Amino acid sequence: MKEDINLNTYAENTWCLGCGNFSMMNAIKAILKSLIEEENLPYEDIVLVSGIGCHGKMMDYVNTNNFYSLHGRSIPAAEGIKLANPKLKVIVFSGDGDGYGEGLEHLLFAAKKNIDITVIIHNNRVYGLTNGQYTPTTPEGYKGRSTPEGSAELPINPLELLLSTGATFLARCTSHGINFVKKMFKEAILHKGFSLVDVLQVCVTYYNMYEFYNKRVFEITDHNVEDYNSALTKIREWNYNDDKKIGLGIFYKKLLPTFEDRFLHSEKEKIDRNAEIDLLLKGAI
Ligand SMILES: Cc1ncc(C[n+]2csc(CCOP(=O)(O)OP(=O)(O)O)c2C)c(N)n1
Ligand code: SF4
Ligand SMILES: [Mg+2]
């Protein structure tokens, strides 16, 4: 049991007070610590990747191997890291702008490949860092910097999109209620294949939906998570725009061959790849 792991950093935290990102950060630290200490996940095998946005500051605040990518390019960066060294545990922190906007095609193709990475979306329904412009998941009527008269568009349902594209794990939670956040993060990280948690993260500064969510959320039960049609029905119960109840929990979870299983065909190939990486790191080749 390793007890000296310190996942805190000395970076000054510049998130707004009350931002939902705080509980997400505390949740990931707690889960990583428990996976390292209790389930023998090697600390050095953890890699966090982010886009650019308020969410990206997670890279400054969690003391692991981290890669700050470009806005909209967190997924290809994560895929490259995973394919170069498949034994790594790669976890992406992305925004609704980063993942569902500028980087959407990367996200869909990562799901299609069923590459074994975890994507956590800080879905605050705005561009937080650049002061509240609308994103693909912003509800109709939202008034912000780029939509002063109210957004005239309907939001996408990201989980429906990702289910149809091939994601093998899809879940949703809010950023408050840390025990549930931890549960969703842990399940997603332990899933073998492409996993995504859509976190309805409260942005207290530009779009505070705390009360809206609290009045509507419930935990989904009585649901066969391996059944595609059942998942689709559950996912369609709330369209990110209406006033209906908002289900939280795991919508879909299915074990299917991953991209790495297909790409690195044999166990021997995987071992050869890891041996080559070790030699590269030692400067021997
Ligand atoms: C290629 C590129 N496009 C646009 C930007 C400007 N930009 C930086 S952060 C951001 C929005 C971030 O929104 P989101 O991904 O939702 O993250 P949040 O700040 O809400 O966590 C934008 C548009 C950029 N830095 N690089
Ligand atoms: S702008 Fe919104 S998302 Fe960004 S730190 Fe502040 S509350 Fe959080
Ligand atoms: Mg955002």
Short mmCIF file of N, CA and C and ligand atoms in Angstrom, two decimals, residues 53-55 94-98 122-129 133 135 137 201 203, ligand 3:
data_model
loop_
_atom_site.label_atom_id
_atom_site.label_comp_id
_atom_site.label_asym_id
_atom_site.label_seq_id
_atom_site.Cartn_x
_atom_site.Cartn_y
_atom_site.Cartn_z
N GLY A 53 -9.96 25.79 -21.44
CA GLY A 53 -11.21 26.28 -20.86
C GLY A 53 -11.05 26.25 -19.35
N CYS A 54 -12.07 26.66 -18.63
CA CYS A 54 -11.98 26.57 -17.16
C CYS A 54 -11.68 25.13 -16.75
N HIS A 55 -12.30 24.16 -17.47
CA HIS A 55 -12.09 22.74 -17.14
C HIS A 55 -10.62 22.36 -17.23
N SER A 94 -12.74 17.50 -20.46
CA SER A 94 -13.07 18.33 -21.62
C SER A 94 -14.29 19.19 -21.28
N GLY A 95 -14.51 20.25 -22.07
CA GLY A 95 -15.67 21.10 -21.85
C GLY A 95 -16.74 20.83 -22.89
N ASP A 96 -17.91 21.41 -22.70
CA ASP A 96 -18.95 21.25 -23.72
C ASP A 96 -18.55 22.01 -24.99
N GLY A 97 -17.76 23.07 -24.83
CA GLY A 97 -17.21 23.74 -26.02
C GLY A 97 -16.13 22.89 -26.65
N ASP A 98 -15.21 22.43 -25.82
CA ASP A 98 -14.06 21.65 -26.30
C ASP A 98 -14.48 20.32 -26.93
N HIS A 122 -17.13 18.55 -18.62
CA HIS A 122 -17.63 19.61 -17.72
C HIS A 122 -18.71 20.35 -18.53
N ASN A 123 -19.91 19.81 -18.50
CA ASN A 123 -20.96 20.35 -19.37
C ASN A 123 -21.69 21.49 -18.66
N ASN A 124 -21.05 22.67 -18.64
CA ASN A 124 -21.66 23.82 -17.95
C ASN A 124 -22.55 24.63 -18.88
N ARG A 125 -22.71 24.17 -20.10
CA ARG A 125 -23.63 24.72 -21.10
C ARG A 125 -23.22 26.11 -21.61
N VAL A 126 -21.97 26.51 -21.34
CA VAL A 126 -21.42 27.78 -21.84
C VAL A 126 -19.92 27.64 -22.09
N TYR A 127 -19.36 28.59 -22.82
CA TYR A 127 -17.91 28.77 -22.85
C TYR A 127 -17.58 29.56 -21.59
N GLY A 128 -17.11 28.89 -20.56
CA GLY A 128 -16.85 29.58 -19.30
C GLY A 128 -15.66 30.53 -19.40
N LEU A 129 -14.54 30.01 -19.84
CA LEU A 129 -13.30 30.80 -19.81
C LEU A 129 -13.39 32.07 -20.65
N GLN A 133 -20.22 32.58 -23.80
CA GLN A 133 -20.88 32.40 -25.11
C GLN A 133 -21.62 31.04 -25.13
N THR A 135 -22.92 27.27 -26.35
CA THR A 135 -22.24 26.04 -26.83
C THR A 135 -23.30 25.12 -27.45
N THR A 137 -24.65 22.62 -26.22
CA THR A 137 -25.66 22.13 -25.26
C THR A 137 -26.40 23.26 -24.54
N GLN A 201 -22.24 20.42 -14.96
CA GLN A 201 -21.38 21.19 -14.04
C GLN A 201 -21.93 22.61 -13.92
N CYS A 203 -21.93 26.38 -13.53
CA CYS A 203 -21.08 27.56 -13.70
C CYS A 203 -21.80 28.69 -12.99
MG MG B 3 -18.21 24.94 -21.01
#
